[in-house]
Amino acid sequence: MEEPGPAAAPPEGRGRDERSLEALSLAGGGGAAAAAGRQLPEGRRATLASALELEGTVLREGRLTQFVANNLERRIRLSGAPRGEPPAGGGGSSIPAIDPGALQDVVALAGQVAAQVDELLRNVHCGLQALTALSVGCIQTYRDGVESLGEAADLSIRAMYALVARCEELDRAMQPVPALAKRIRDMKGTLERLEGLCK
């Protein structure tokens, strides 16, 4: 089985990698041979990797090559600038022209947001006032209930002391009752004996 020669087409993934590397080499001054789309020999690939290392960081893991460009933010800004227009400030970030209509829209939206925030604050203020009034009413009701409970407990204690005193008075007044009951029982026995004699 014959091995493919130099003119054989590279695999699709490999060709894409080589084209992307060639494009990066063009950005770093790679030369016309890479721009023509020819396959690069190993020495040329080493030179290309060296050129990439000057433009950023090259990481290799097996067949996978990763490239992180230096000044990535600046390159992103430059890629967003209109074509044919040089970057402002001699290589600094290009600032697009300010649209007055966009500013007016921003001002109008800011006014709407401010009005909505004012309305929200007024609603929050009214809600807080209502909650405060409800809390004050609850606290006053709790205070009145505690005061009423204290008065009722005081009255109950006084009534209990009065009842105990009356019970003691009644006990003292009932002390002659057992002796009187004994006398009544004696009189009853005497009457029964008299009745027995009369018969």
Short mmCIF file of C-alpha atoms in Angstrom, two decimals:
data_model
loop_
_atom_site.label_atom_id
_atom_site.label_comp_id
_atom_site.label_asym_id
_atom_site.label_seq_id
_atom_site.Cartn_x
_atom_site.Cartn_y
_atom_site.Cartn_z
CA MET A 1 0.00 0.00 0.00
CA GLU A 2 1.56 3.29 -1.13
CA GLU A 3 2.00 6.17 1.24
CA PRO A 4 0.48 9.44 0.10
CA GLY A 5 2.99 11.82 -1.44
CA PRO A 6 3.47 15.48 -0.75
CA ALA A 7 0.67 16.36 -3.19
CA ALA A 8 -1.94 14.35 -1.26
CA ALA A 9 -4.73 16.41 0.35
CA PRO A 10 -4.36 16.78 4.14
CA PRO A 11 -7.15 15.77 6.47
CA GLU A 12 -9.90 18.31 6.94
CA GLY A 13 -9.08 19.13 10.60
CA ARG A 14 -5.35 19.35 9.87
CA GLY A 15 -5.93 21.59 6.86
CA ARG A 16 -8.13 23.90 8.95
CA ASP A 17 -5.45 24.07 11.67
CA GLU A 18 -2.77 24.84 9.10
CA ARG A 19 -4.92 27.53 7.48
CA SER A 20 -5.58 29.15 10.86
CA LEU A 21 -1.87 29.01 11.70
CA GLU A 22 -1.06 30.48 8.31
CA ALA A 23 -3.50 33.33 8.91
CA LEU A 24 -1.83 34.04 12.27
CA SER A 25 1.57 33.93 10.60
CA LEU A 26 0.36 36.50 8.08
CA ALA A 27 -0.68 38.74 10.97
CA GLY A 28 2.81 38.32 12.46
CA GLY A 29 4.63 38.72 9.10
CA GLY A 30 4.70 35.08 8.02
CA GLY A 31 5.32 35.65 4.28
CA ALA A 32 3.72 34.94 0.93
CA ALA A 33 4.35 31.21 0.95
CA ALA A 34 1.83 30.73 3.79
CA ALA A 35 -0.67 33.06 2.08
CA ALA A 36 -0.60 30.90 -1.04
CA GLY A 37 -2.06 27.99 0.92
CA ARG A 38 0.87 25.61 0.44
CA GLN A 39 1.64 22.98 3.05
CA LEU A 40 4.32 24.08 5.47
CA PRO A 41 7.32 21.86 6.16
CA GLU A 42 8.36 21.07 9.70
CA GLY A 43 10.98 23.82 9.76
CA ARG A 44 8.42 26.32 8.55
CA ARG A 45 5.97 25.17 11.23
CA ALA A 46 8.66 25.71 13.87
CA THR A 47 9.25 29.21 12.48
CA LEU A 48 5.48 29.77 12.54
CA ALA A 49 5.26 28.64 16.18
CA SER A 50 8.11 31.00 17.04
CA ALA A 51 6.24 33.85 15.34
CA LEU A 52 3.09 32.94 17.31
CA GLU A 53 5.08 32.91 20.54
CA LEU A 54 6.06 36.51 19.80
CA GLU A 55 2.37 37.45 19.46
CA GLY A 56 1.10 35.51 22.48
CA THR A 57 1.29 32.24 24.38
CA VAL A 58 1.39 28.87 22.58
CA LEU A 59 0.41 25.72 24.48
CA ARG A 60 0.86 22.25 22.96
CA GLU A 61 -0.89 19.09 24.21
CA GLY A 62 -0.21 16.27 21.78
CA ARG A 63 -1.69 17.29 18.41
CA LEU A 64 -3.70 20.09 20.02
CA THR A 65 -2.14 23.56 19.89
CA GLN A 66 -3.65 26.45 21.84
CA PHE A 67 -2.78 30.09 21.20
CA VAL A 68 -3.64 33.00 23.54
CA ALA A 69 -2.89 36.39 22.01
CA ASN A 70 -1.36 39.25 23.94
CA ASN A 71 -3.46 42.46 24.26
CA LEU A 72 -6.62 40.46 23.57
CA GLU A 73 -8.91 43.35 24.58
CA ARG A 74 -7.16 45.72 22.17
CA ARG A 75 -7.44 43.18 19.37
CA ILE A 76 -11.17 42.76 20.09
CA ARG A 77 -11.65 46.54 19.98
CA LEU A 78 -9.71 46.75 16.73
CA SER A 79 -11.79 43.95 15.23
CA GLY A 80 -14.96 45.94 16.07
CA ALA A 81 -13.70 49.17 14.44
CA PRO A 82 -15.00 50.00 10.92
CA ARG A 83 -12.74 48.79 8.13
CA GLY A 84 -10.48 51.36 6.58
CA GLU A 85 -10.74 53.64 9.64
CA PRO A 86 -7.52 53.91 11.66
CA PRO A 87 -7.86 53.40 15.42
CA ALA A 88 -8.10 56.57 17.44
CA GLY A 89 -5.15 57.75 19.54
CA GLY A 90 -2.49 55.99 17.48
CA GLY A 91 -3.31 52.42 18.44
CA GLY A 92 -5.59 53.06 21.45
CA SER A 93 -9.22 51.97 21.76
CA SER A 94 -11.52 53.41 19.09
CA ILE A 95 -14.59 55.22 20.50
CA PRO A 96 -17.58 55.37 18.13
CA ALA A 97 -19.47 58.60 17.62
CA ILE A 98 -22.24 59.28 20.12
CA ASP A 99 -25.77 59.17 18.71
CA PRO A 100 -27.87 62.12 20.02
CA GLY A 101 -31.05 60.12 19.52
CA ALA A 102 -29.68 57.34 21.70
CA LEU A 103 -28.80 59.90 24.36
CA GLN A 104 -32.35 61.28 24.24
CA ASP A 105 -33.72 57.76 24.54
CA VAL A 106 -31.45 57.14 27.53
CA VAL A 107 -32.60 60.41 29.14
CA ALA A 108 -36.26 59.52 28.55
CA LEU A 109 -35.78 56.01 29.96
CA ALA A 110 -33.90 57.46 32.94
CA GLY A 111 -36.84 59.82 33.59
CA GLN A 112 -39.27 56.90 33.42
CA VAL A 113 -37.12 54.86 35.78
CA ALA A 114 -36.89 57.81 38.19
CA ALA A 115 -40.68 58.25 38.11
CA GLN A 116 -41.21 54.53 38.72
CA VAL A 117 -38.70 54.59 41.59
CA ASP A 118 -40.52 57.59 43.13
CA GLU A 119 -43.85 55.78 42.83
CA LEU A 120 -42.32 52.65 44.33
CA LEU A 121 -40.91 54.65 47.25
CA ARG A 122 -44.31 56.29 47.83
CA ASN A 123 -46.00 52.89 47.84
CA VAL A 124 -43.38 51.53 50.23
CA HIS A 125 -43.86 54.60 52.47
CA CYS A 126 -47.63 54.13 52.53
CA GLY A 127 -47.23 50.41 53.21
CA LEU A 128 -44.80 51.10 56.05
CA GLN A 129 -47.19 53.66 57.56
CA ALA A 130 -50.04 51.14 57.43
CA LEU A 131 -47.85 48.44 59.01
CA THR A 132 -46.72 50.89 61.69
CA ALA A 133 -50.30 51.87 62.50
CA LEU A 134 -51.28 48.19 62.68
CA SER A 135 -48.31 47.44 64.94
CA VAL A 136 -49.22 50.36 67.24
CA GLY A 137 -52.83 49.13 67.42
CA CYS A 138 -51.67 45.61 68.27
CA ILE A 139 -49.33 46.92 70.97
CA GLN A 140 -52.07 49.09 72.49
CA THR A 141 -54.50 46.16 72.47
CA TYR A 142 -51.89 43.96 74.14
CA ARG A 143 -51.23 46.67 76.74
CA ASP A 144 -54.95 47.07 77.48
CA GLY A 145 -55.34 43.30 77.76
CA VAL A 146 -52.40 43.05 80.17
CA GLU A 147 -53.78 45.89 82.29
CA SER A 148 -57.26 44.32 82.35
CA LEU A 149 -55.76 40.95 83.24
CA GLY A 150 -53.80 42.55 86.09
CA GLU A 151 -56.90 44.25 87.45
CA ALA A 152 -58.95 41.05 87.18
CA ALA A 153 -56.22 39.04 88.93
CA ASP A 154 -56.05 41.67 91.71
CA LEU A 155 -59.82 41.57 92.19
CA SER A 156 -59.78 37.76 92.22
CA ILE A 157 -57.07 37.71 94.90
CA ARG A 158 -58.99 40.19 97.04
CA ALA A 159 -62.20 38.16 96.67
CA MET A 160 -60.32 34.99 97.60
CA TYR A 161 -58.90 36.61 100.75
CA ALA A 162 -62.41 37.84 101.66
CA LEU A 163 -63.85 34.34 101.15
CA VAL A 164 -61.12 32.81 103.34
CA ALA A 165 -61.83 35.37 106.08
CA ARG A 166 -65.59 34.65 105.95
CA CYS A 167 -64.91 30.91 106.09
CA GLU A 168 -62.75 31.42 109.18
CA GLU A 169 -65.53 33.51 110.80
CA LEU A 170 -68.05 30.80 109.96
CA ASP A 171 -65.77 28.14 111.44
CA ARG A 172 -65.44 30.11 114.65
CA ALA A 173 -69.22 30.62 114.77
CA MET A 174 -69.82 26.86 114.26
CA GLN A 175 -67.58 25.76 117.13
CA PRO A 176 -70.53 25.44 119.69
CA VAL A 177 -72.49 23.25 117.26
CA PRO A 178 -70.85 19.88 118.23
CA ALA A 179 -71.56 20.47 121.92
CA LEU A 180 -75.15 21.47 121.13
CA ALA A 181 -75.56 18.36 118.98
CA LYS A 182 -74.34 16.22 121.83
CA ARG A 183 -76.85 17.84 124.20
CA ILE A 184 -79.63 17.24 121.69
CA ARG A 185 -78.69 13.58 121.41
CA ASP A 186 -78.69 13.29 125.23
CA MET A 187 -82.12 14.95 125.43
CA LYS A 188 -83.44 12.62 122.79
CA GLY A 189 -82.20 9.57 124.69
CA THR A 190 -83.78 10.87 127.90
CA LEU A 191 -87.12 11.40 126.11
CA GLU A 192 -86.99 7.92 124.73
CA ARG A 193 -86.43 6.47 128.21
CA LEU A 194 -89.37 8.52 129.61
CA GLU A 195 -91.61 7.27 126.88
CA GLY A 196 -90.57 3.71 127.72
CA LEU A 197 -91.46 4.27 131.42
CA CYS A 198 -94.83 5.78 130.55
CA LYS A 199 -95.89 2.79 128.56
#
